[in-house]
């Protein structure tokens, strides 16, 4: 009977260890799938912040849209 109790406790400890290990792995994967930080720029016409990759550029100035880029030339 004492052996059975020791085996059950040992099994329970192993179960807790494996469960904790799986949680750590899932947290790491969650952090790896996040998008990288993208720099924001300010529209020279209306001062709205937009991601740099989505901004229209004209002579080193950033605009939130093509319409504002055209308006900024005047």
Short mmCIF file of N, CA and C in Angstrom, two decimals:
data_model
loop_
_atom_site.label_atom_id
_atom_site.label_comp_id
_atom_site.label_asym_id
_atom_site.label_seq_id
_atom_site.Cartn_x
_atom_site.Cartn_y
_atom_site.Cartn_z
N UNK A 1 0.80 -1.20 0.00
CA UNK A 1 0.00 0.00 0.00
C UNK A 1 0.85 1.27 0.00
N UNK A 2 1.93 1.36 0.81
CA UNK A 2 2.77 2.57 0.79
C UNK A 2 3.42 2.79 -0.57
N UNK A 3 3.74 1.70 -1.26
CA UNK A 3 4.33 1.84 -2.60
C UNK A 3 3.34 2.48 -3.57
N UNK A 4 2.09 2.12 -3.46
CA UNK A 4 1.05 2.66 -4.33
C UNK A 4 0.91 4.17 -4.11
N UNK A 5 0.93 4.57 -2.87
CA UNK A 5 0.82 6.00 -2.55
C UNK A 5 2.03 6.77 -3.11
N UNK A 6 3.22 6.21 -2.96
CA UNK A 6 4.43 6.84 -3.49
C UNK A 6 4.36 6.93 -5.01
N UNK A 7 3.90 5.88 -5.67
CA UNK A 7 3.77 5.90 -7.13
C UNK A 7 2.74 6.93 -7.58
N UNK A 8 1.63 7.02 -6.89
CA UNK A 8 0.62 8.02 -7.23
C UNK A 8 1.16 9.44 -7.05
N UNK A 9 1.87 9.68 -5.96
CA UNK A 9 2.46 11.00 -5.74
C UNK A 9 3.52 11.32 -6.80
N UNK A 10 4.32 10.35 -7.14
CA UNK A 10 5.33 10.53 -8.17
C UNK A 10 4.68 10.84 -9.52
N UNK A 11 3.63 10.13 -9.85
CA UNK A 11 2.89 10.39 -11.09
C UNK A 11 2.29 11.78 -11.11
N UNK A 12 1.75 12.20 -9.98
CA UNK A 12 1.16 13.53 -9.88
C UNK A 12 2.21 14.62 -10.05
N UNK A 13 3.38 14.44 -9.47
CA UNK A 13 4.47 15.41 -9.61
C UNK A 13 4.94 15.49 -11.06
N UNK A 14 5.05 14.36 -11.72
CA UNK A 14 5.44 14.34 -13.14
C UNK A 14 4.38 15.04 -13.98
N UNK A 15 3.11 14.79 -13.68
CA UNK A 15 2.01 15.45 -14.40
C UNK A 15 2.11 16.97 -14.26
N UNK A 16 2.34 17.47 -13.03
CA UNK A 16 2.46 18.90 -12.82
C UNK A 16 3.66 19.48 -13.56
N UNK A 17 4.76 18.77 -13.59
CA UNK A 17 5.96 19.22 -14.28
C UNK A 17 5.71 19.34 -15.79
N UNK A 18 5.09 18.34 -16.39
CA UNK A 18 4.81 18.36 -17.83
C UNK A 18 3.82 19.46 -18.16
N UNK A 19 2.80 19.65 -17.35
CA UNK A 19 1.81 20.70 -17.59
C UNK A 19 2.46 22.08 -17.53
N UNK A 20 3.33 22.31 -16.57
CA UNK A 20 4.05 23.58 -16.45
C UNK A 20 4.98 23.80 -17.65
N UNK A 21 5.62 22.75 -18.10
CA UNK A 21 6.51 22.85 -19.25
C UNK A 21 5.73 23.23 -20.51
N UNK A 22 4.56 22.65 -20.71
CA UNK A 22 3.73 22.97 -21.87
C UNK A 22 3.28 24.43 -21.83
N UNK A 23 2.95 24.94 -20.67
CA UNK A 23 2.54 26.34 -20.54
C UNK A 23 3.68 27.28 -20.94
N UNK A 24 4.88 26.96 -20.52
CA UNK A 24 6.03 27.80 -20.85
C UNK A 24 6.27 27.82 -22.35
N UNK A 25 6.14 26.68 -23.00
CA UNK A 25 6.34 26.61 -24.44
C UNK A 25 5.27 27.41 -25.17
N UNK A 26 4.01 27.32 -24.73
CA UNK A 26 2.94 28.06 -25.40
C UNK A 26 3.10 29.56 -25.22
N UNK A 27 3.61 30.01 -24.09
CA UNK A 27 3.84 31.43 -23.87
C UNK A 27 4.95 31.93 -24.79
N UNK A 28 5.99 31.13 -24.97
CA UNK A 28 7.08 31.52 -25.87
C UNK A 28 6.58 31.63 -27.30
N UNK A 29 5.76 30.68 -27.75
CA UNK A 29 5.22 30.72 -29.10
C UNK A 29 4.34 31.94 -29.28
N UNK A 30 3.58 32.28 -28.26
CA UNK A 30 2.70 33.44 -28.33
C UNK A 30 3.51 34.71 -28.53
N UNK A 31 4.64 34.83 -27.85
CA UNK A 31 5.48 36.01 -27.99
C UNK A 31 6.20 36.04 -29.34
N UNK A 32 6.49 34.89 -29.90
CA UNK A 32 7.19 34.84 -31.18
C UNK A 32 6.28 35.24 -32.34
N UNK A 33 4.97 35.08 -32.20
CA UNK A 33 4.06 35.37 -33.29
C UNK A 33 3.60 36.82 -33.33
N UNK A 34 4.04 37.63 -32.38
CA UNK A 34 3.65 39.04 -32.40
C UNK A 34 4.37 39.77 -33.51
N UNK A 35 3.72 40.78 -34.05
CA UNK A 35 4.30 41.54 -35.15
C UNK A 35 5.40 42.47 -34.63
N UNK A 36 6.39 42.73 -35.46
CA UNK A 36 7.44 43.65 -35.03
C UNK A 36 6.90 45.08 -34.94
N UNK A 37 7.54 45.89 -34.15
CA UNK A 37 7.13 47.27 -33.97
C UNK A 37 7.44 48.05 -35.24
N UNK A 38 6.49 48.86 -35.67
CA UNK A 38 6.66 49.66 -36.88
C UNK A 38 6.67 51.13 -36.50
N UNK A 39 7.57 51.89 -37.11
CA UNK A 39 7.65 53.31 -36.76
C UNK A 39 6.50 54.08 -37.39
N UNK A 40 6.04 55.09 -36.66
CA UNK A 40 4.93 55.93 -37.10
C UNK A 40 5.49 57.28 -37.56
N UNK A 41 4.83 57.85 -38.56
CA UNK A 41 5.21 59.17 -39.06
C UNK A 41 3.98 60.07 -39.02
N UNK A 42 4.21 61.37 -39.08
CA UNK A 42 3.13 62.35 -39.00
C UNK A 42 2.87 62.91 -40.39
N UNK A 43 1.60 62.98 -40.76
CA UNK A 43 1.21 63.56 -42.04
C UNK A 43 1.55 65.06 -42.02
N UNK A 44 2.23 65.54 -43.06
CA UNK A 44 2.63 66.94 -43.13
C UNK A 44 1.44 67.86 -43.37
N UNK A 45 0.32 67.31 -43.78
CA UNK A 45 -0.85 68.14 -44.07
C UNK A 45 -1.82 68.21 -42.88
N UNK A 46 -2.19 67.06 -42.33
CA UNK A 46 -3.21 67.04 -41.28
C UNK A 46 -2.71 66.58 -39.91
N UNK A 47 -1.44 66.21 -39.80
CA UNK A 47 -0.80 65.80 -38.54
C UNK A 47 -1.34 64.48 -37.97
N UNK A 48 -1.91 63.65 -38.81
CA UNK A 48 -2.36 62.32 -38.37
C UNK A 48 -1.16 61.38 -38.40
N UNK A 49 -1.05 60.51 -37.40
CA UNK A 49 0.02 59.52 -37.36
C UNK A 49 -0.38 58.29 -38.16
N UNK A 50 0.52 57.84 -39.04
CA UNK A 50 0.30 56.66 -39.86
C UNK A 50 1.56 55.82 -39.84
N UNK A 51 1.45 54.49 -40.06
CA UNK A 51 2.65 53.66 -40.16
C UNK A 51 3.50 54.10 -41.36
N UNK A 52 4.79 54.05 -41.19
CA UNK A 52 5.70 54.51 -42.24
C UNK A 52 5.52 53.75 -43.55
N UNK A 53 5.21 52.47 -43.46
CA UNK A 53 5.04 51.67 -44.68
C UNK A 53 3.77 52.03 -45.45
N UNK A 54 2.79 52.65 -44.79
CA UNK A 54 1.54 53.02 -45.45
C UNK A 54 1.51 54.48 -45.88
N UNK A 55 2.51 55.24 -45.53
CA UNK A 55 2.52 56.68 -45.81
C UNK A 55 2.98 56.95 -47.24
N UNK A 56 2.46 58.03 -47.82
CA UNK A 56 2.92 58.51 -49.12
C UNK A 56 4.05 59.50 -48.86
N UNK A 57 5.16 59.37 -49.60
CA UNK A 57 6.33 60.21 -49.36
C UNK A 57 6.54 61.13 -50.56
N UNK A 58 6.82 62.40 -50.28
CA UNK A 58 7.11 63.37 -51.33
C UNK A 58 8.17 64.33 -50.80
N UNK A 59 9.36 64.32 -51.40
CA UNK A 59 10.48 65.19 -50.99
C UNK A 59 10.80 65.06 -49.51
N UNK A 60 10.80 63.83 -49.00
CA UNK A 60 11.15 63.59 -47.61
C UNK A 60 10.05 63.91 -46.62
N UNK A 61 8.89 64.32 -47.08
CA UNK A 61 7.75 64.60 -46.21
C UNK A 61 6.75 63.45 -46.32
N UNK A 62 6.14 63.10 -45.22
CA UNK A 62 5.19 61.99 -45.18
C UNK A 62 3.76 62.51 -45.18
N UNK A 63 2.89 61.78 -45.88
CA UNK A 63 1.47 62.13 -45.95
C UNK A 63 0.65 60.88 -45.68
N UNK A 64 -0.56 61.07 -45.14
CA UNK A 64 -1.41 59.93 -44.80
C UNK A 64 -2.11 59.34 -46.02
N UNK A 65 -2.21 60.09 -47.12
CA UNK A 65 -2.87 59.59 -48.32
C UNK A 65 -2.31 60.32 -49.54
N UNK A 66 -2.64 59.80 -50.70
CA UNK A 66 -2.22 60.45 -51.94
C UNK A 66 -2.89 61.81 -52.10
N UNK A 67 -4.13 61.94 -51.66
CA UNK A 67 -4.84 63.21 -51.75
C UNK A 67 -4.11 64.29 -50.95
N UNK A 68 -3.66 63.95 -49.76
CA UNK A 68 -2.95 64.93 -48.95
C UNK A 68 -1.56 65.19 -49.52
N UNK A 69 -0.97 64.19 -50.14
CA UNK A 69 0.33 64.41 -50.79
C UNK A 69 0.17 65.45 -51.89
N UNK A 70 -0.88 65.32 -52.69
CA UNK A 70 -1.14 66.29 -53.77
C UNK A 70 -1.43 67.67 -53.21
N UNK A 71 -2.17 67.74 -52.11
CA UNK A 71 -2.49 69.03 -51.49
C UNK A 71 -1.24 69.67 -50.88
N UNK A 72 -0.31 68.86 -50.44
CA UNK A 72 0.90 69.36 -49.81
C UNK A 72 1.85 69.99 -50.79
N UNK A 73 1.70 69.71 -52.07
CA UNK A 73 2.57 70.30 -53.08
C UNK A 73 2.27 71.76 -53.33
N UNK A 74 1.05 72.17 -53.07
CA UNK A 74 0.65 73.55 -53.36
C UNK A 74 1.31 74.54 -52.44
#
